CSV table of C-alpha atoms and ligand atoms in Angstrom, one decimal:
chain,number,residue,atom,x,y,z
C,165,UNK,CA,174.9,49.0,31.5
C,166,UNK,CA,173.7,49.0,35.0
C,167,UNK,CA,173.1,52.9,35.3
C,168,UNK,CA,170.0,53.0,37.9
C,169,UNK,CA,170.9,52.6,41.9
C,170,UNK,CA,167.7,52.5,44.4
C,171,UNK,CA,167.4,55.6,46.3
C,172,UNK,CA,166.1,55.5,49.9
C,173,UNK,CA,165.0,58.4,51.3
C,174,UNK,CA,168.0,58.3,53.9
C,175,UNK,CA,170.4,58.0,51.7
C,176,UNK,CA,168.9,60.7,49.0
C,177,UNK,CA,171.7,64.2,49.5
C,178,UNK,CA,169.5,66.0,47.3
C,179,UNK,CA,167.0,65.8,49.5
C,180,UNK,CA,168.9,66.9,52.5
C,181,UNK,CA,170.1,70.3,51.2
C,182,UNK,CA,168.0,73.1,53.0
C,183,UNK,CA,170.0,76.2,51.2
C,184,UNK,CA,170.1,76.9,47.4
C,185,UNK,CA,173.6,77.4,46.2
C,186,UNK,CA,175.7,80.1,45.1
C,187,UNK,CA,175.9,81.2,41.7
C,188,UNK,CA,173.5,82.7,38.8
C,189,UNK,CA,170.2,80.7,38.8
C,190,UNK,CA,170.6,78.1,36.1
C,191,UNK,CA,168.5,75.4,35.4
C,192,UNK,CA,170.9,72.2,34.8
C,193,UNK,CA,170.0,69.3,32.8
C,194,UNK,CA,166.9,67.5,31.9
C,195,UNK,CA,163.5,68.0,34.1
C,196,UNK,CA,163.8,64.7,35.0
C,197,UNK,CA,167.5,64.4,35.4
C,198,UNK,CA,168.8,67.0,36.6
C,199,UNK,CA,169.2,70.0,39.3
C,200,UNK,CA,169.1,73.8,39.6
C,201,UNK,CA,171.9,76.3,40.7
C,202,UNK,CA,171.1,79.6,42.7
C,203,UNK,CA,167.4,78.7,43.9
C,204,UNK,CA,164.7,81.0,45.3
C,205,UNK,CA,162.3,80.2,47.3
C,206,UNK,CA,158.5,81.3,46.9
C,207,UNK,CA,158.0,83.5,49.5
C,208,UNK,CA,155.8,82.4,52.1
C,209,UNK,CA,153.2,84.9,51.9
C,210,UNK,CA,151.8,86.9,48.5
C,211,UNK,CA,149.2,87.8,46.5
C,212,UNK,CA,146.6,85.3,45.4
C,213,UNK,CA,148.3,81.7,46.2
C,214,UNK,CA,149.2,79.4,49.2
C,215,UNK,CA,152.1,77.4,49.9
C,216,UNK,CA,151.1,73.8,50.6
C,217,UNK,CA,153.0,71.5,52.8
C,218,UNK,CA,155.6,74.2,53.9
C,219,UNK,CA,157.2,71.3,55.9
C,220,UNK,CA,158.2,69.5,53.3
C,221,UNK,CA,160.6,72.5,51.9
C,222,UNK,CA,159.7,72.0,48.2
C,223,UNK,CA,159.3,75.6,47.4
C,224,UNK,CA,162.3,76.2,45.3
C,225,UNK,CA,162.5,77.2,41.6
C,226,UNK,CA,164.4,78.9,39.2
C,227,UNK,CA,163.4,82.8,39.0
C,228,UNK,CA,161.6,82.5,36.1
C,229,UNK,CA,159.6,79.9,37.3
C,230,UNK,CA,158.7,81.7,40.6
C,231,UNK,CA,157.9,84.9,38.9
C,232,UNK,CA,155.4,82.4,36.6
C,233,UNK,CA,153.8,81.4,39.6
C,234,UNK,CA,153.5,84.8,40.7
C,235,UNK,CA,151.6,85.9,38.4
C,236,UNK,CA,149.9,83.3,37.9
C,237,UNK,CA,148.6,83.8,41.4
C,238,UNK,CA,147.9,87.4,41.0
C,239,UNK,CA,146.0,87.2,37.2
C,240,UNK,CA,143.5,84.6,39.2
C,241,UNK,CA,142.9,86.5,42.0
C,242,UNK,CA,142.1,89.7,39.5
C,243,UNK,CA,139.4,87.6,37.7
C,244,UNK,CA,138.1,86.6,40.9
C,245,UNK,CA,139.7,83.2,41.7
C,246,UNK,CA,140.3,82.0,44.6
C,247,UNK,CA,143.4,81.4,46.2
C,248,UNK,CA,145.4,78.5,44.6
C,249,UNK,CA,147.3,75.9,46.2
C,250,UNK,CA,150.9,75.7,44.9
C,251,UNK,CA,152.1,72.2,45.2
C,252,UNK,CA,155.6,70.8,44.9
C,253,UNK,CA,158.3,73.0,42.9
C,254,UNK,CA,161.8,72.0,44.0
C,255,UNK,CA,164.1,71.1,46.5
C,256,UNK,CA,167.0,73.8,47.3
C,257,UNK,CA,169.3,72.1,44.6
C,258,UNK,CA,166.8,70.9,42.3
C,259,UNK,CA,167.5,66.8,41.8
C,260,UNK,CA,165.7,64.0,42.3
C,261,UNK,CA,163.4,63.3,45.2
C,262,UNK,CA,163.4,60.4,47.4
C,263,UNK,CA,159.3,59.4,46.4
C,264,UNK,CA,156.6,60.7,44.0
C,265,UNK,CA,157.7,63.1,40.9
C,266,UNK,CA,160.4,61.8,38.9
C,267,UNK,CA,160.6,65.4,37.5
C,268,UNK,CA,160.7,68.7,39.4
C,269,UNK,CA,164.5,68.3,39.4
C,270,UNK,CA,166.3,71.3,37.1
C,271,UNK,CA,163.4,74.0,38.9
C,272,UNK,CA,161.1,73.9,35.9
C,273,UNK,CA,157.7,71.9,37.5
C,274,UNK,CA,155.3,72.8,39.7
C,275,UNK,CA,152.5,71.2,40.7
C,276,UNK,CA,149.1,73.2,41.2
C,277,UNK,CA,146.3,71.8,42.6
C,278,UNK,CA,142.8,71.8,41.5
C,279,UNK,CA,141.3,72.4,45.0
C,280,UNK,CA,141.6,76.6,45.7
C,281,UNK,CA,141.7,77.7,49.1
C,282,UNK,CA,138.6,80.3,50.3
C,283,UNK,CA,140.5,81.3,53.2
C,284,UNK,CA,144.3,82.1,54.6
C,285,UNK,CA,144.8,78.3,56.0
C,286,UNK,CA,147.3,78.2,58.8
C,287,UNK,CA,151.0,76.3,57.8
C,288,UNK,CA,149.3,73.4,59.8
C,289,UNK,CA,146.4,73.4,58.1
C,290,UNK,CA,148.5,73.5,55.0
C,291,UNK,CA,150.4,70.3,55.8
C,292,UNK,CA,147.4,68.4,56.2
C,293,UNK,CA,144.7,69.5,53.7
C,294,UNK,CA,143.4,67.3,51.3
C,295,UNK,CA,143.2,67.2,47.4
C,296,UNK,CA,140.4,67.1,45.6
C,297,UNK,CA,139.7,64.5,42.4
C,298,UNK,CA,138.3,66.0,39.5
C,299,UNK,CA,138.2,62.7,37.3
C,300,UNK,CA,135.3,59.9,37.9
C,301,UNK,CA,137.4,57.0,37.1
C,302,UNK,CA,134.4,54.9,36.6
C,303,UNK,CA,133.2,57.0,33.9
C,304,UNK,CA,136.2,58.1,33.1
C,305,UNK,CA,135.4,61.9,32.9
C,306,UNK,CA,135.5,64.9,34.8
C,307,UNK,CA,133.5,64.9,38.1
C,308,UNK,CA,131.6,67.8,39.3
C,309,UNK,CA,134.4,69.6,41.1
C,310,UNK,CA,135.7,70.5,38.2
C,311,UNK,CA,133.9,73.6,37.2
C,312,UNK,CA,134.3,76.9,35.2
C,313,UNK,CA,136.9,77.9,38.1
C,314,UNK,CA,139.1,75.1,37.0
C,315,UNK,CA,139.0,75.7,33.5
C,316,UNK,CA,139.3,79.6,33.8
C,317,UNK,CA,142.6,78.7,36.0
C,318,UNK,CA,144.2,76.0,33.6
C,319,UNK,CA,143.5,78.6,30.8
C,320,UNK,CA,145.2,81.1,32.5
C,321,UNK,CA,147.9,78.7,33.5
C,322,UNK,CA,148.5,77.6,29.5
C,323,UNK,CA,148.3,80.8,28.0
C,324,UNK,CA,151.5,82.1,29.3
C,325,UNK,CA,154.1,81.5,26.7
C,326,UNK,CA,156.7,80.9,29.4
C,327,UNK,CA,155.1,77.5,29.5
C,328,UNK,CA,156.0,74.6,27.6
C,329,UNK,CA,153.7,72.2,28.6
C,330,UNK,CA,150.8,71.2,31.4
C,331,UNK,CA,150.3,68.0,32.3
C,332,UNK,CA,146.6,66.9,33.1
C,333,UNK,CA,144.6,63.1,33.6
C,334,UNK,CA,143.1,62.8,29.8
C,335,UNK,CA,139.2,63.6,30.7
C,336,UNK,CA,140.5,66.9,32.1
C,337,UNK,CA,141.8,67.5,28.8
C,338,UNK,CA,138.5,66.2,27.0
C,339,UNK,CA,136.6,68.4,28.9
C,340,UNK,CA,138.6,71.4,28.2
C,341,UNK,CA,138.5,70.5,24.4
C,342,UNK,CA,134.7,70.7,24.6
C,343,UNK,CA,134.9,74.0,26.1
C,344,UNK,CA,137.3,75.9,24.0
C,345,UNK,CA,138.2,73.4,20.8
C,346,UNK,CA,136.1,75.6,18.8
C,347,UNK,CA,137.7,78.7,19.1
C,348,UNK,CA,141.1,77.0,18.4
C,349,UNK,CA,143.4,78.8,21.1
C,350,UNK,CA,146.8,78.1,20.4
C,351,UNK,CA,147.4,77.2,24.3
C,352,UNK,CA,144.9,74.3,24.3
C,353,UNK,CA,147.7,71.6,22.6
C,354,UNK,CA,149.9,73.1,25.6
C,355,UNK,CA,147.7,70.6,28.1
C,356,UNK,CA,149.0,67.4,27.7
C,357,UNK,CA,147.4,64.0,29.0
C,358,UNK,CA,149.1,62.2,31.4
C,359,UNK,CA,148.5,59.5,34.0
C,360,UNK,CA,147.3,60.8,37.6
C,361,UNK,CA,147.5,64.6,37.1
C,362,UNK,CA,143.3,64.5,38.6
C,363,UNK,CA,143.6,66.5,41.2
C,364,UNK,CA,146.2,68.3,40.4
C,365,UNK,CA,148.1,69.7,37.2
C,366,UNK,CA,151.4,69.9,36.6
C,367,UNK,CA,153.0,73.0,34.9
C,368,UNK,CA,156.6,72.8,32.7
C,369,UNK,CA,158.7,75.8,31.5
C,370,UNK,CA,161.3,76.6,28.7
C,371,UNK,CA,164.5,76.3,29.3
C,372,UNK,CA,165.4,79.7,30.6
C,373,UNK,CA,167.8,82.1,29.0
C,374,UNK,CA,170.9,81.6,30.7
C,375,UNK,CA,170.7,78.4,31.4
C,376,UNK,CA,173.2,77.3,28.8
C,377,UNK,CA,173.1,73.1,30.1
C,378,UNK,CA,169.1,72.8,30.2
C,379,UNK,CA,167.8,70.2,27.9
C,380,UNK,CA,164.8,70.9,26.7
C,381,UNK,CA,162.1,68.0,26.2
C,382,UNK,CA,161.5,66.8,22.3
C,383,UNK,CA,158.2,69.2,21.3
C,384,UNK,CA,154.8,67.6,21.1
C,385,UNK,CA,152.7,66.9,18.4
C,386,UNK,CA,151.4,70.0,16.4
C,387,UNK,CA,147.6,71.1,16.6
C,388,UNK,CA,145.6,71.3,20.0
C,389,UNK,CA,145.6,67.6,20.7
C,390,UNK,CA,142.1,67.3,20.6
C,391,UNK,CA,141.4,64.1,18.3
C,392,UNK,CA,142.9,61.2,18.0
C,393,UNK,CA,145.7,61.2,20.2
C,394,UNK,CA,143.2,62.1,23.4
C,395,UNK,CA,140.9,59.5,21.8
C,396,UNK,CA,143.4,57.3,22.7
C,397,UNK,CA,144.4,57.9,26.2
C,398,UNK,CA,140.2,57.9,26.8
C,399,UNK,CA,140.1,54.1,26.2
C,400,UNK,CA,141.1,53.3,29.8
C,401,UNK,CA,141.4,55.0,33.1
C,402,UNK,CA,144.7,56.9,33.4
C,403,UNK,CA,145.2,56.7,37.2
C,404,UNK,CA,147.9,55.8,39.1
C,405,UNK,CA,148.9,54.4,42.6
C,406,UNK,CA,149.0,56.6,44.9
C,407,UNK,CA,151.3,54.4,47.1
C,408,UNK,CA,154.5,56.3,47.1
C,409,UNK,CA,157.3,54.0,45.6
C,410,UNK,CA,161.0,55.0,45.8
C,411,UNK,CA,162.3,56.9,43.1
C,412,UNK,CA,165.6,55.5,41.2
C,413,UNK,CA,168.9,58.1,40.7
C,414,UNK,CA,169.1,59.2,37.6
C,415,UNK,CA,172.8,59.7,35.8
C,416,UNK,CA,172.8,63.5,36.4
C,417,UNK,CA,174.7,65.8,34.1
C,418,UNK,CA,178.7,66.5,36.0
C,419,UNK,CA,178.1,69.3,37.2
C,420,UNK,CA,175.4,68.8,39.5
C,421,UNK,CA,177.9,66.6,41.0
C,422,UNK,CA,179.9,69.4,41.6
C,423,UNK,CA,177.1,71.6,43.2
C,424,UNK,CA,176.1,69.4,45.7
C,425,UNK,CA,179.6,69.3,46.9
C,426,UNK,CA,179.9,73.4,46.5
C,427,UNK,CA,182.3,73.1,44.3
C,428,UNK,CA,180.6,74.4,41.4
C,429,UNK,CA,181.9,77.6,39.5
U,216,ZN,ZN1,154.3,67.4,39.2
């Protein structure tokens, strides 16, 4: 059956709601097909992180993932970090967007960069700043931007048991094998390789309590994915376009259905 319909950016609703809607924050559906009810929005200013490309309103996120990003923010900054850069979340509903990400849609992403910030950067400066690549594709391992600062950060990031998963490129993951394999952390088999994911990673909760329609995504592999499976994705260059192509609409669960229109109870 014919289930998938292009959708351009015009035509996109999700992407045109600016307020999160009533009701209890829930996070409905799958991560990549699905929306959230009863947003918040990362405030603007706080301890320890930086909202990058304000313009693009993609701030929102269930509670539990804001408060995650929270602290995340203020643990780096307490073991000297600098600022971090807090990519896309979600749009004020959750659902899909128009380009990039096929996930991000129940309130349960986020997307971190790599690159911190050593000063306050203005919301202009914000909308326009550059990421920085951590992967020599040619080599097809980590670069020299990626430092102990990095690895002290996706460490942090991983160990919080809110998470369910990080997605990084697959060198990223080798080289944080090498560093901490040896001491077997239980949080290492929480990175995951993934196409792109160089310059920035990409962090996925649980399904929080409450939300009662979440689907949670079938578990990985047991063990901190160190051998074979990385082995694997280390053949070839993981990279990806970075052309933006449109997204298709996923079949979203009925009620989201219902909260676009505000008629949801
Ligand atoms: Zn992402």
């Amino acid at each position: 059956m014919y289930q998938w319909i292009l959708v351009a950016a015009m035509s996109n609703p999700w992407a045109q709601q600016v307020t999160p809607s009533h009701g209890s924050a829930e996070a409905i559906g799958g991560y990549a097909a699905g929306c959230l009810q009863g947003a918040v929005a990362l405030p603007e200013n706080g301890t320890g992180y930086q909202i990058l490309r304000p313009r693009q309103k993609r701030f929102y996120s269930h509670p539990v993932m804001e408060q995650y990003v929270l602290d995340l923010a203020r643990q780096s900054k307490k073991v000297g970090l600098p600022d971090i850069l807090v990519g896309d979340m979600a749009m004020a509903k959750g659902g899909p967007f128009s380009t990039g990400h096929r996930s991000h849609q129940s309130g349960l992403d986020t997307d971190i960069w790599f690159r911190f910030a050593g000063k306050p950067l203005s919301a202009a400066a914000r909308n326009n700043i550059k990421a920085q690549e951590m992967v020599d594709f040619r080599r097809n391992r980590v670069n020299k931007n990626f430092s102990s600062q990095q690895m002290t950060l996706l460490k942090l990031a991983a160990q919080d048991p809110r998470v369910e998963r990080i997605f990084v490129n697959p060198p990223i993951k080798k080289a944080m094998c090498e560093q901490f394999a040896a001491s077997g952390p239980s949080w290492l088999g929480k990175l995951r390789p993934w196409f792109g994911h160089s310059a920035h990673f990409h962090v996925r909760l649980h399904c929080p309590v409450g939300s009662r329609d979440c689907e949670p995504q079938k578990p990985f592999p047991p063990g901190d994915g160190c051998g074979a499976e990385l082995d694997s994705w280390l053949t070839k260059p993981a990279r990806v376009s970075s052309k933006p192509v449109p997204n298709r609409m996923p079949q979203l669960p009925e009620r989201c259905e219902l909260l676009l229109s505000g008629k949801q109870r």
